[in-house]
PDB file of C-alpha atoms in Angstrom:
ATOM      1  CA  MET E 206     -21.119 -14.850   3.329  1.00 42.00           C
ATOM      2  CA  VAL E 207     -18.022 -16.931   2.366  1.00 36.00           C
ATOM      3  CA  ARG E 208     -16.668 -15.366   5.401  1.00 42.00           C
ATOM      4  CA  VAL E 209     -19.432 -15.868   7.753  1.00 37.00           C
ATOM      5  CA  ILE E 210     -20.202 -19.586   6.661  1.00 37.00           C
ATOM      6  CA  LEU E 211     -16.347 -20.340   7.624  1.00 38.00           C
ATOM      7  CA  LEU E 212     -16.765 -18.671  10.710  1.00 41.00           C
ATOM      8  CA  LEU E 213     -20.313 -20.767  11.736  1.00 40.00           C
ATOM      9  CA  TYR E 214     -18.145 -23.872  10.653  1.00 38.00           C
ATOM     10  CA  LEU E 215     -15.110 -23.134  13.243  1.00 41.00           C
ATOM     11  CA  VAL E 216     -18.066 -22.093  15.774  1.00 38.00           C
ATOM     12  CA  SER E 217     -19.833 -25.553  15.671  1.00 42.00           C
ATOM     13  CA  ILE E 218     -17.109 -27.410  16.087  1.00 40.00           C
ATOM     14  CA  SER E 219     -15.999 -25.146  18.539  1.00 44.00           C
ATOM     15  CA  THR E 220     -19.191 -26.376  20.244  1.00 38.00           C
ATOM     16  CA  TYR E 221     -18.943 -30.056  19.830  1.00 41.00           C
ATOM     17  CA  THR E 222     -15.523 -29.199  21.491  1.00 41.00           C
ATOM     18  CA  VAL E 223     -17.353 -28.372  24.227  1.00 39.00           C
ATOM     19  CA  LEU E 224     -18.985 -31.511  24.993  1.00 42.00           C
ATOM     20  CA  THR E 225     -15.884 -33.811  24.372  1.00 40.00           C
ATOM     21  CA  SER E 226     -13.567 -31.575  27.219  1.00 45.00           C
ATOM     22  CA  SER E 227     -13.744 -29.778  30.408  1.00 48.00           C
ATOM     23  CA  LEU E 228     -13.708 -26.270  27.810  1.00 48.00           C
ATOM     24  CA  THR E 229     -16.157 -23.622  28.321  1.00 47.00           C
ATOM     25  CA  LEU E 230     -18.639 -23.049  24.940  1.00 42.00           C
ATOM     26  CA  ASN E 231     -16.559 -19.106  25.453  1.00 51.00           C
ATOM     27  CA  GLU E 232     -13.386 -20.560  25.245  1.00 52.00           C
ATOM     28  CA  THR E 233     -13.629 -23.022  22.574  1.00 43.00           C
ATOM     29  CA  GLY E 234     -15.938 -20.116  20.760  1.00 48.00           C
ATOM     30  CA  SER E 235     -12.470 -17.529  21.164  1.00 58.00           C
ATOM     31  CA  ILE E 236     -10.151 -20.395  19.718  1.00 51.00           C
ATOM     32  CA  ALA E 237     -12.569 -20.457  16.825  1.00 47.00           C
ATOM     33  CA  ILE E 238     -12.393 -16.880  16.078  1.00 55.00           C
ATOM     34  CA  GLU E 239      -8.839 -16.887  16.540  1.00 58.00           C
ATOM     35  CA  LEU E 240      -8.426 -19.481  14.226  1.00 47.00           C
ATOM     36  CA  PHE E 241     -11.190 -18.057  11.409  1.00 47.00           C
ATOM     37  CA  GLN E 242      -8.740 -14.664  12.023  1.00 55.00           C
ATOM     38  CA  GLU E 243      -5.508 -16.698  11.689  1.00 52.00           C
ATOM     39  CA  MET E 244      -6.875 -18.578   8.394  1.00 45.00           C
ATOM     40  CA  GLU E 245      -8.138 -15.117   6.818  1.00 52.00           C
ATOM     41  CA  GLU E 246      -4.750 -13.266   7.166  1.00 53.00           C
ATOM     42  CA  LYS E 247      -2.748 -16.621   6.001  1.00 50.00           C
ATOM     43  CA  SER E 248      -5.190 -16.179   3.390  1.00 44.00           C
ATOM     44  CA  VAL E 249      -4.880 -12.227   2.480  1.00 53.00           C
ATOM     45  CA  ALA E 250      -0.860 -12.484   2.643  1.00 55.00           C
ATOM     46  CA  GLU E 251      -0.391 -15.400   0.453  1.00 65.00           C
ATOM     47  CA  ARG E 252      -3.011 -14.262  -2.232  1.00 66.00           C
ATOM     48  CA  ASN E 253      -1.337 -10.686  -1.842  1.00 63.00           C
ATOM     49  CA  VAL E 254       2.261 -12.220  -2.540  1.00 70.00           C
ATOM     50  CA  GLU E 255       0.420 -13.889  -5.695  1.00 76.00           C
ATOM     51  CA  MET E 256      -1.491 -11.424  -7.160  1.00 72.00           C
ATOM     52  CA  PHE E 257       1.180  -8.895  -7.402  1.00 70.00           C
ATOM     53  CA  ALA E 258       3.790 -11.688  -8.337  1.00 74.00           C
ATOM     54  CA  SER E 259       1.454 -11.627 -11.792  1.00 73.00           C
ATOM     55  CA  LEU E 260       1.414  -8.373 -11.982  1.00 76.00           C
ATOM     56  CA  ALA E 261       5.012  -7.242 -11.614  1.00 76.00           C
ATOM     57  CA  ALA E 262       6.195  -7.589 -15.543  1.00 76.00           C
ATOM     58  CA  GLN E 263       3.073  -4.954 -16.669  1.00 81.00           C
ATOM     59  CA  TRP E 264       3.142  -2.766 -13.720  1.00 80.00           C
ATOM     60  CA  ASP E 265       4.976  -0.015 -15.004  1.00 87.00           C
ATOM     61  CA  ASP E 266       2.273   0.931 -17.554  1.00 89.00           C
ATOM     62  CA  GLU E 267       1.783   4.414 -18.900  1.00 93.00           C
ATOM     63  CA  LYS E 268      -1.026   5.448 -16.394  1.00 93.00           C
ATOM     64  CA  MET E 269       0.994   4.468 -13.385  1.00 93.00           C
ATOM     65  CA  VAL E 270       4.371   6.130 -14.913  1.00 95.00           C
ATOM     66  CA  ALA E 271       2.529   9.666 -14.934  1.00 96.00           C
ATOM     67  CA  VAL E 272       1.110   9.236 -11.697  1.00 95.00           C
ATOM     68  CA  ASN E 273       4.192   8.426  -9.955  1.00 97.00           C
ATOM     69  CA  LYS E 274       6.155  10.723 -11.989  1.00 98.00           C
ATOM     70  CA  ARG E 275       3.683  13.776 -10.724  1.00 98.00           C
ATOM     71  CA  SER E 276       3.617  12.283  -7.097  1.00 98.00           C
ATOM     72  CA  VAL E 277       7.515  12.774  -6.948  1.00 98.00           C
ATOM     73  CA  GLU E 278       6.883  15.940  -8.315  1.00 98.00           C
ATOM     74  CA  ALA E 279       4.670  16.767  -5.226  1.00 98.00           C
ATOM     75  CA  ILE E 280       7.614  14.997  -2.850  1.00 98.00           C
ATOM     76  CA  ARG E 281      10.467  17.757  -3.988  1.00 98.00           C
ATOM     77  CA  GLU E 282       7.962  20.706  -3.276  1.00 97.00           C
ATOM     78  CA  VAL E 283       8.328  19.821   0.427  1.00 98.00           C
ATOM     79  CA  TYR E 284      11.660  17.996   0.990  1.00 98.00           C
ATOM     80  CA  THR E 285      15.208  19.284  -0.228  1.00 98.00           C
ATOM     81  CA  PHE E 286      17.462  16.383  -1.228  1.00 98.00           C
ATOM     82  CA  ASN E 287      21.350  15.951  -0.832  1.00 98.00           C
ATOM     83  CA  LYS E 288      22.555  13.925  -3.744  1.00 97.00           C
ATOM     84  CA  ASP E 289      25.797  13.629  -1.501  1.00 98.00           C
ATOM     85  CA  SER E 290      24.205  12.775   1.806  1.00 98.00           C
ATOM     86  CA  THR E 291      20.348  11.851   1.691  1.00 98.00           C
ATOM     87  CA  THR E 292      19.530   8.567   2.063  1.00 98.00           C
ATOM     88  CA  LEU E 293      15.609   7.231   1.391  1.00 99.00           C
ATOM     89  CA  LEU E 294      13.549   4.547   1.835  1.00 98.00           C
ATOM     90  CA  ASP E 295      10.868   3.865  -0.244  1.00 98.00           C
ATOM     91  CA  PHE E 296       8.377   0.957   1.529  1.00 98.00           C
ATOM     92  CA  ALA E 297       6.422  -0.626  -0.693  1.00 94.00           C
ATOM     93  CA  CYS E 298       8.765   0.172  -3.465  1.00 96.00           C
ATOM     94  CA  GLY E 299       6.940  -1.766  -5.918  1.00 93.00           C
ATOM     95  CA  THR E 300       8.834  -1.874  -9.257  1.00 95.00           C
ATOM     96  CA  GLY E 301      10.529   1.316  -8.247  1.00 96.00           C
ATOM     97  CA  LEU E 302       8.733   3.947 -10.483  1.00 96.00           C
ATOM     98  CA  ALA E 303       8.473   6.612  -7.745  1.00 97.00           C
ATOM     99  CA  SER E 304      11.793   6.263  -6.298  1.00 97.00           C
ATOM    100  CA  HIS E 305      14.232   5.145  -9.322  1.00 98.00           C
ATOM    101  CA  GLN E 306      13.062   9.250  -9.866  1.00 98.00           C
ATOM    102  CA  LEU E 307      15.072  10.129  -6.688  1.00 98.00           C
ATOM    103  CA  ILE E 308      18.354   8.233  -7.424  1.00 98.00           C
ATOM    104  CA  PRO E 309      19.907  10.989  -8.665  1.00 98.00           C
ATOM    105  CA  ASP E 310      18.388  13.632  -5.718  1.00 98.00           C
ATOM    106  CA  CYS E 311      20.109  11.284  -3.115  1.00 98.00           C
ATOM    107  CA  LYS E 312      23.395   9.151  -1.969  1.00 98.00           C
ATOM    108  CA  GLN E 313      21.607   5.993  -1.253  1.00 98.00           C
ATOM    109  CA  VAL E 314      18.013   4.739  -1.695  1.00 98.00           C
ATOM    110  CA  ILE E 315      16.612   1.688  -0.948  1.00 98.00           C
ATOM    111  CA  GLY E 316      13.251   0.016  -1.585  1.00 98.00           C
ATOM    112  CA  VAL E 317      11.404  -2.785   0.589  1.00 98.00           C
ATOM    113  CA  ASP E 318       8.257  -4.504  -0.747  1.00 95.00           C
ATOM    114  CA  ILE E 319       6.765  -8.142   0.287  1.00 90.00           C
ATOM    115  CA  THR E 320       6.309  -9.260  -3.364  1.00 89.00           C
ATOM    116  CA  PRO E 321       9.774 -11.038  -4.663  1.00 93.00           C
ATOM    117  CA  GLU E 322       8.655 -10.536  -8.733  1.00 94.00           C
ATOM    118  CA  MET E 323       8.214  -6.703  -8.030  1.00 93.00           C
ATOM    119  CA  VAL E 324      11.931  -6.330  -6.223  1.00 96.00           C
ATOM    120  CA  GLN E 325      13.345  -8.486  -9.024  1.00 95.00           C
ATOM    121  CA  VAL E 326      11.942  -5.877 -11.516  1.00 95.00           C
ATOM    122  CA  PHE E 327      12.791  -3.218  -9.377  1.00 97.00           C
ATOM    123  CA  ASN E 328      16.601  -4.356  -9.300  1.00 97.00           C
ATOM    124  CA  GLN E 329      16.347  -5.634 -12.745  1.00 96.00           C
ATOM    125  CA  LYS E 330      16.050  -2.047 -14.155  1.00 97.00           C
ATOM    126  CA  LEU E 331      18.726  -0.309 -11.704  1.00 98.00           C
ATOM    127  CA  SER E 332      21.071  -3.370 -13.505  1.00 97.00           C
ATOM    128  CA  ALA E 333      20.189  -2.218 -17.050  1.00 97.00           C
ATOM    129  CA  GLN E 334      21.334   1.359 -15.805  1.00 96.00           C
ATOM    130  CA  GLY E 335      24.378   0.316 -14.669  1.00 97.00           C
ATOM    131  CA  ILE E 336      23.646   1.643 -10.823  1.00 97.00           C
ATOM    132  CA  GLN E 337      25.232  -0.212  -8.555  1.00 97.00           C
ATOM    133  CA  LYS E 338      24.056  -1.693  -5.121  1.00 96.00           C
ATOM    134  CA  ASP E 339      25.642   0.672  -2.562  1.00 96.00           C
ATOM    135  CA  GLN E 340      23.630   3.420  -4.331  1.00 98.00           C
ATOM    136  CA  ALA E 341      20.361   1.833  -5.083  1.00 98.00           C
ATOM    137  CA  GLN E 342      18.741  -1.349  -4.775  1.00 98.00           C
ATOM    138  CA  ALA E 343      15.736  -2.858  -3.485  1.00 98.00           C
ATOM    139  CA  LEU E 344      14.893  -5.822  -0.632  1.00 98.00           C
ATOM    140  CA  CYS E 345      12.522  -8.499  -0.032  1.00 96.00           C
ATOM    141  CA  LEU E 346      11.280  -8.034   3.152  1.00 96.00           C
ATOM    142  CA  ASN E 347       8.268  -6.925   5.423  1.00 95.00           C
ATOM    143  CA  ILE E 348       9.296  -4.303   7.879  1.00 96.00           C
ATOM    144  CA  LEU E 349       6.269  -3.887   9.445  1.00 94.00           C
ATOM    145  CA  ASP E 350       7.234  -7.825  10.605  1.00 93.00           C
ATOM    146  CA  SER E 351       6.228  -7.977  14.731  1.00 92.00           C
ATOM    147  CA  ASN E 352       9.170 -10.209  14.575  1.00 95.00           C
ATOM    148  CA  PRO E 353      12.025  -8.539  11.956  1.00 96.00           C
ATOM    149  CA  THR E 354      14.726 -10.172  10.875  1.00 97.00           C
ATOM    150  CA  GLN E 355      18.438  -8.802  11.414  1.00 97.00           C
ATOM    151  CA  GLN E 356      18.294  -7.378   8.009  1.00 97.00           C
ATOM    152  CA  VAL E 357      15.473  -5.470   9.351  1.00 98.00           C
ATOM    153  CA  LYS E 358      16.699  -4.466  12.710  1.00 97.00           C
ATOM    154  CA  ASP E 359      19.784  -3.191  10.434  1.00 97.00           C
ATOM    155  CA  LEU E 360      17.698  -0.871   8.495  1.00 98.00           C
ATOM    156  CA  ARG E 361      16.420   1.087  11.439  1.00 98.00           C
ATOM    157  CA  GLY E 362      17.765   4.840  12.028  1.00 98.00           C
ATOM    158  CA  HIS E 363      19.718   4.716   9.053  1.00 98.00           C
ATOM    159  CA  PHE E 364      17.343   7.096   6.568  1.00 98.00           C
ATOM    160  CA  ASP E 365      16.974  10.850   6.245  1.00 98.00           C
ATOM    161  CA  VAL E 366      13.429  10.566   4.494  1.00 98.00           C
ATOM    162  CA  VAL E 367      11.000   7.224   4.454  1.00 98.00           C
ATOM    163  CA  ILE E 368       8.364   7.547   1.303  1.00 98.00           C
ATOM    164  CA  CYS E 369       4.937   5.676   1.072  1.00 98.00           C
ATOM    165  CA  LEU E 370       3.127   6.133  -2.377  1.00 96.00           C
ATOM    166  CA  HIS E 371      -0.760   5.626  -2.882  1.00 92.00           C
ATOM    167  CA  ALA E 372      -0.186   2.659  -0.268  1.00 89.00           C
ATOM    168  CA  PHE E 373      -1.240   3.887   3.141  1.00 92.00           C
ATOM    169  CA  HIS E 374      -4.560   3.725   2.825  1.00 86.00           C
ATOM    170  CA  HIS E 375      -4.219  -0.003   2.436  1.00 78.00           C
ATOM    171  CA  PHE E 376      -3.491  -0.475   6.048  1.00 83.00           C
ATOM    172  CA  GLU E 377      -6.027  -0.429   9.020  1.00 81.00           C
ATOM    173  CA  GLU E 378      -3.441  -0.306  12.163  1.00 91.00           C
ATOM    174  CA  ARG E 379      -2.386   3.304  10.646  1.00 95.00           C
ATOM    175  CA  VAL E 380      -0.546   4.546  13.744  1.00 97.00           C
ATOM    176  CA  GLN E 381       1.133   1.803  14.700  1.00 97.00           C
ATOM    177  CA  THR E 382       2.318   1.521  10.719  1.00 97.00           C
ATOM    178  CA  ALA E 383       3.395   5.219  11.100  1.00 98.00           C
ATOM    179  CA  GLN E 384       5.475   4.320  14.225  1.00 98.00           C
ATOM    180  CA  LYS E 385       7.073   1.227  12.540  1.00 98.00           C
ATOM    181  CA  LEU E 386       7.903   3.266   9.470  1.00 98.00           C
ATOM    182  CA  ALA E 387       9.353   6.486  11.870  1.00 98.00           C
ATOM    183  CA  GLU E 388      11.809   3.418  13.224  1.00 98.00           C
ATOM    184  CA  PHE E 389      13.632   3.674  10.451  1.00 98.00           C
ATOM    185  CA  LEU E 390      14.531   7.260  10.178  1.00 98.00           C
ATOM    186  CA  LYS E 391      17.265   9.239  11.941  1.00 98.00           C
ATOM    187  CA  SER E 392      16.198  11.772  14.014  1.00 98.00           C
ATOM    188  CA  GLY E 393      14.835  14.526  12.801  1.00 98.00           C
ATOM    189  CA  GLY E 394      14.026  12.472   9.310  1.00 98.00           C
ATOM    190  CA  ALA E 395      11.230  12.881   7.413  1.00 98.00           C
ATOM    191  CA  LEU E 396       8.262  10.707   6.608  1.00 99.00           C
ATOM    192  CA  ILE E 397       6.614  11.837   3.452  1.00 98.00           C
ATOM    193  CA  ILE E 398       3.405  10.123   2.264  1.00 98.00           C
ATOM    194  CA  VAL E 399       1.503  10.717  -0.930  1.00 97.00           C
ATOM    195  CA  ASP E 400      -2.416   9.304  -1.467  1.00 95.00           C
ATOM    196  CA  ILE E 401      -5.529   9.552  -2.681  1.00 91.00           C
ATOM    197  CA  GLN E 402      -8.275  11.876  -0.496  1.00 88.00           C
ATOM    198  CA  GLN E 403     -11.229   9.299  -0.068  1.00 77.00           C
ATOM    199  CA  SER E 404     -13.801  11.249   1.286  1.00 64.00           C
ATOM    200  CA  HIS E 405     -16.306  11.856  -1.162  1.00 57.00           C
ATOM    201  CA  LEU E 406     -16.294   9.354  -3.847  1.00 60.00           C
ATOM    202  CA  ARG E 407     -18.312   5.870  -4.873  1.00 59.00           C
ATOM    203  CA  ASP E 408     -16.119   2.904  -4.086  1.00 55.00           C
ATOM    204  CA  ASP E 409     -16.034   2.199  -8.061  1.00 58.00           C
ATOM    205  CA  GLN E 410     -14.644   5.751  -9.176  1.00 61.00           C
ATOM    206  CA  TYR E 411     -11.261   4.830  -7.598  1.00 59.00           C
ATOM    207  CA  ALA E 412     -10.502   1.872  -9.679  1.00 62.00           C
ATOM    208  CA  MET E 413      -8.205   3.228 -12.735  1.00 60.00           C
ATOM    209  CA  ASP E 414      -9.177   0.622 -15.475  1.00 63.00           C
ATOM    210  CA  ASN E 415      -9.617   0.674 -19.372  1.00 67.00           C
ATOM    211  CA  SER E 416     -10.123   4.461 -18.448  1.00 80.00           C
ATOM    212  CA  GLN E 417      -8.101   7.508 -19.625  1.00 91.00           C
ATOM    213  CA  ILE E 418      -6.656   9.538 -17.146  1.00 93.00           C
ATOM    214  CA  GLN E 419      -5.680  13.252 -17.360  1.00 95.00           C
ATOM    215  CA  ILE E 420      -2.757  14.739 -15.123  1.00 96.00           C
ATOM    216  CA  ASP E 421      -2.183  18.813 -15.265  1.00 95.00           C
ATOM    217  CA  GLY E 422      -3.743  18.562 -18.381  1.00 94.00           C
ATOM    218  CA  VAL E 423      -1.954  15.716 -20.222  1.00 96.00           C
ATOM    219  CA  THR E 424      -3.637  12.494 -21.007  1.00 95.00           C
ATOM    220  CA  TYR E 425      -2.540   9.005 -20.427  1.00 94.00           C
ATOM    221  CA  GLY E 426      -3.713   5.803 -21.701  1.00 88.00           C
ATOM    222  CA  GLN E 427      -6.264   4.669 -23.958  1.00 81.00           C
ATOM    223  CA  PRO E 428     -10.055   4.966 -24.329  1.00 73.00           C
ATOM    224  CA  SER E 429     -12.177   2.098 -23.044  1.00 61.00           C
ATOM    225  CA  SER E 430     -13.665  -0.067 -25.563  1.00 58.00           C
ATOM    226  CA  HIS E 431     -15.984  -1.708 -24.026  1.00 50.00           C
ATOM    227  CA  SER E 432     -17.523  -1.463 -19.904  1.00 41.00           C
ATOM    228  CA  GLN E 433     -16.007  -4.849 -19.294  1.00 40.00           C
ATOM    229  CA  SER E 434     -12.322  -3.974 -17.917  1.00 39.00           C
ATOM    230  CA  GLN E 435      -9.572  -5.124 -15.602  1.00 39.00           C
ATOM    231  CA  SER E 436      -9.512  -2.647 -12.914  1.00 41.00           C
ATOM    232  CA  HIS E 437      -6.102  -0.986 -12.490  1.00 40.00           C
ATOM    233  CA  SER E 438      -5.407   0.740  -9.316  1.00 41.00           C
ATOM    234  CA  HIS E 439      -2.509   3.176  -7.669  1.00 39.00           C
ATOM    235  CA  GLY E 440      -0.835   1.854  -5.648  1.00 38.00           C
ATOM    236  CA  HIS E 441       0.899  -0.894  -3.298  1.00 39.00           C
ATOM    237  CA  ASN E 442       1.845  -3.047  -0.794  1.00 39.00           C
ATOM    238  CA  HIS E 443      -0.640  -3.774   2.143  1.00 40.00           C
ATOM    239  CA  GLN E 444       0.065  -6.222   4.692  1.00 42.00           C
ATOM    240  CA  HIS E 445      -1.759  -6.330   5.379  1.00 39.00           C
ATOM    241  CA  GLU E 446       1.907  -6.602   4.935  1.00 42.00           C
ATOM    242  CA  HIS E 447       1.252  -4.570   3.961  1.00 40.00           C
ATOM    243  CA  ASN E 448       1.061  -3.371   2.362  1.00 39.00           C
ATOM    244  CA  HIS E 449       1.052  -3.210   1.062  1.00 41.00           C
ATOM    245  CA  GLY E 450      -1.520  -2.201   2.017  1.00 37.00           C
ATOM    246  CA  HIS E 451      -1.742  -1.267   2.414  1.00 37.00           C
ATOM    247  CA  ASN E 452      -5.864  -1.849   5.516  1.00 35.00           C
ATOM    248  CA  HIS E 453      -8.053  -4.253   3.878  1.00 35.00           C
ATOM    249  CA  GLY E 454     -11.008  -5.279   3.907  1.00 35.00           C
ATOM    250  CA  HIS E 455     -12.162  -7.370   1.188  1.00 36.00           C
ATOM    251  CA  ASN E 456     -13.983  -8.700  -1.932  1.00 36.00           C
ATOM    252  CA  HIS E 457     -10.464  -9.657  -3.373  1.00 36.00           C
ATOM    253  CA  GLN E 458      -6.438 -10.614  -3.560  1.00 36.00           C
ATOM    254  CA  HIS E 459      -1.287  -3.765  -2.170  1.00 41.00           C
ATOM    255  CA  GLY E 460      -0.754  -2.940  -1.161  1.00 40.00           C
ATOM    256  CA  HIS E 461       0.741  -1.629  -4.308  1.00 44.00           C
ATOM    257  CA  ASN E 462      -2.441  -2.246  -4.033  1.00 40.00           C
ATOM    258  CA  HIS E 463      -2.600  -5.603  -2.922  1.00 39.00           C
ATOM    259  CA  GLY E 464      -5.494  -7.232  -3.333  1.00 37.00           C
ATOM    260  CA  HIS E 465      -7.094 -10.262  -2.430  1.00 36.00           C
ATOM    261  CA  ASN E 466      -8.975 -12.956  -4.023  1.00 36.00           C
ATOM    262  CA  HIS E 467     -11.486 -14.526  -0.731  1.00 34.00           C
ATOM    263  CA  GLN E 468     -14.736 -12.734  -0.556  1.00 33.00           C
ATOM    264  CA  HIS E 469     -15.512 -10.430   2.175  1.00 34.00           C
ATOM    265  CA  ASN E 470     -16.681  -7.232   2.985  1.00 34.00           C
ATOM    266  CA  HIS E 471     -16.015  -3.859   5.311  1.00 34.00           C
ATOM    267  CA  GLY E 472     -19.360  -1.746   3.864  1.00 34.00           C
ATOM    268  CA  SER E 473     -19.358   1.173   2.576  1.00 34.00           C
ATOM    269  CA  ASN E 474     -16.038   2.375   3.838  1.00 39.00           C
ATOM    270  CA  GLU E 475     -13.910   0.867   1.001  1.00 40.00           C
ATOM    271  CA  HIS E 476     -12.525   1.394  -2.550  1.00 40.00           C
ATOM    272  CA  LEU E 477     -11.223  -1.007  -5.326  1.00 42.00           C
ATOM    273  CA  ASP E 478      -8.038  -2.620  -6.303  1.00 44.00           C
ATOM    274  CA  ARG E 479      -6.449  -3.128  -9.653  1.00 45.00           C
ATOM    275  CA  HIS E 480      -8.917  -5.746 -10.729  1.00 39.00           C
ATOM    276  CA  GLY E 481     -11.541  -3.736  -9.448  1.00 41.00           C
ATOM    277  CA  LYS E 482     -12.517  -5.854  -5.937  1.00 42.00           C
ATOM    278  CA  SER E 483     -13.403  -3.803  -2.932  1.00 38.00           C
ATOM    279  CA  ILE E 484     -10.444  -3.646  -0.200  1.00 44.00           C
ATOM    280  CA  VAL E 485      -9.143  -0.672   1.596  1.00 49.00           C
ATOM    281  CA  GLU E 486     -10.912   1.809   3.990  1.00 59.00           C
ATOM    282  CA  LYS E 487     -11.023   5.274   3.045  1.00 76.00           C
ATOM    283  CA  LEU E 488      -8.338   8.358   4.312  1.00 88.00           C
ATOM    284  CA  THR E 489      -8.555  11.639   4.476  1.00 92.00           C
ATOM    285  CA  GLN E 490      -6.118  14.539   5.076  1.00 94.00           C
ATOM    286  CA  GLU E 491      -7.821  14.872   8.589  1.00 94.00           C
ATOM    287  CA  GLU E 492      -7.371  11.198   9.685  1.00 95.00           C
ATOM    288  CA  MET E 493      -3.802  11.344   8.152  1.00 97.00           C
ATOM    289  CA  LYS E 494      -2.917  14.344  10.415  1.00 97.00           C
ATOM    290  CA  GLN E 495      -4.633  12.234  13.490  1.00 97.00           C
ATOM    291  CA  VAL E 496      -2.338   9.264  12.365  1.00 98.00           C
ATOM    292  CA  LEU E 497       0.794  11.060  12.334  1.00 98.00           C
ATOM    293  CA  ASP E 498       0.085  13.179  15.759  1.00 98.00           C
ATOM    294  CA  ASN E 499      -0.770  10.048  17.452  1.00 98.00           C
ATOM    295  CA  ALA E 500       2.306   8.242  16.300  1.00 98.00           C
ATOM    296  CA  GLY E 501       4.755  10.987  17.844  1.00 98.00           C
ATOM    297  CA  LEU E 502       5.829  12.725  14.941  1.00 98.00           C
ATOM    298  CA  LYS E 503       6.241  16.502  15.161  1.00 98.00           C
ATOM    299  CA  ASP E 504       5.672  19.737  12.486  1.00 98.00           C
ATOM    300  CA  VAL E 505       2.995  17.536  10.778  1.00 98.00           C
ATOM    301  CA  LEU E 506       2.281  18.901   6.991  1.00 98.00           C
ATOM    302  CA  ILE E 507      -0.648  18.375   5.133  1.00 98.00           C
ATOM    303  CA  LYS E 508      -2.063  19.714   2.028  1.00 97.00           C
ATOM    304  CA  GLU E 509      -4.090  18.289  -1.244  1.00 96.00           C
ATOM    305  CA  SER E 510      -1.270  18.194  -3.591  1.00 96.00           C
ATOM    306  CA  TYR E 511      -2.837  17.530  -7.358  1.00 96.00           C
ATOM    307  CA  THR E 512      -6.529  16.142  -9.022  1.00 95.00           C
ATOM    308  CA  LEU E 513      -6.280  13.200 -11.206  1.00 94.00           C
ATOM    309  CA  THR E 514      -8.922  13.375 -13.962  1.00 93.00           C
ATOM    310  CA  LYS E 515     -10.630   9.746 -14.740  1.00 91.00           C
ATOM    311  CA  GLN E 516     -12.202   9.759 -17.745  1.00 86.00           C
ATOM    312  CA  SER E 517     -14.372   6.687 -18.707  1.00 78.00           C
ATOM    313  CA  GLN E 518     -17.299   5.959 -20.771  1.00 77.00           C
ATOM    314  CA  GLY E 519     -17.892   9.425 -21.226  1.00 80.00           C
ATOM    315  CA  SER E 520     -17.848  10.779 -17.875  1.00 85.00           C
ATOM    316  CA  SER E 521     -15.052  12.008 -15.640  1.00 89.00           C
ATOM    317  CA  VAL E 522     -14.539  12.035 -12.065  1.00 89.00           C
ATOM    318  CA  GLN E 523     -12.336  14.162 -10.305  1.00 91.00           C
ATOM    319  CA  ILE E 524      -9.527  11.811  -8.045  1.00 91.00           C
ATOM    320  CA  PRO E 525      -7.735  14.238  -5.554  1.00 93.00           C
ATOM    321  CA  PHE E 526      -4.327  13.389  -4.398  1.00 95.00           C
ATOM    322  CA  PHE E 527      -2.371  14.875  -1.004  1.00 97.00           C
ATOM    323  CA  ILE E 528       1.078  14.837   0.341  1.00 98.00           C
ATOM    324  CA  ALA E 529       1.350  14.558   4.034  1.00 98.00           C
ATOM    325  CA  LYS E 530       4.896  14.914   5.670  1.00 98.00           C
ATOM    326  CA  ALA E 531       5.953  14.710   9.503  1.00 98.00           C
ATOM    327  CA  THR E 532       8.976  14.712  11.358  1.00 98.00           C
ATOM    328  CA  LYS E 533      11.039  12.107  14.046  1.00 98.00           C
ATOM    329  CA  PRO E 534      11.856  13.858  17.138  1.00 98.00           C
TER     330      PRO E 534
END
């Protein structure tokens, strides 16, 4: 509703402009829509960073650690690392819950995220372990930007593997996102994506609120004590990196989950961000394969990886994850 009112307001201004200028109504209406879209995107990006900035210090909770640990196990099942040569880029890295586990498997690990506070936590954890920057570090960069910085350009073609965990569903321009991520791979390098098979669950069933989760028979988190809970979703960076992320239609503020605070609605094709607000379109294995094929990648492998069971208020929901791997020609 807020979205509609704002657009109508801008169009009304455009109509007035027609009466006082040589522009046509169609021309000024188009200008109004463009202005609205620019305002919306700016709001998404700003709120996205604000949200994840506020979550960074608390991001590494028991459930998030467990999900990322299981996802890294899935990556190791489909990719062979060489600790003496493998270079890895973790896109929408957050606090490094995934890529930190892979540091012993790689020669170099670079994480990128658009939220400075997430990057700060990532690097603080490295410093506490005595890990040097030439071995691993996170950079606050928007590598999907259409006007990349020189620092972003310097990373292109540098990596053997690019990973994106629990974030790809956040992006609307998925083929373009896959193509951009592939730019950072060497020829023959692998793009690996781990995400939720979002095909059959209701929107509210994706959020990891004050529920418990179970993975491979092990339970994480505390049982919910009341129905009003702060939702805690999986993943990250959306751009509308961004992540991000994530792809985001919203009721909201991650990618990471990156949620947003302005209200608009994508209809039924959404799920919930960390605060229980609707943000993203669903993603299936079939859609993921089509994205990777259309992005010009080869040797596409997609399979179901593991299932997370969400337990809340006496009921349980099965949430399957898949892994996708494709090679840059």
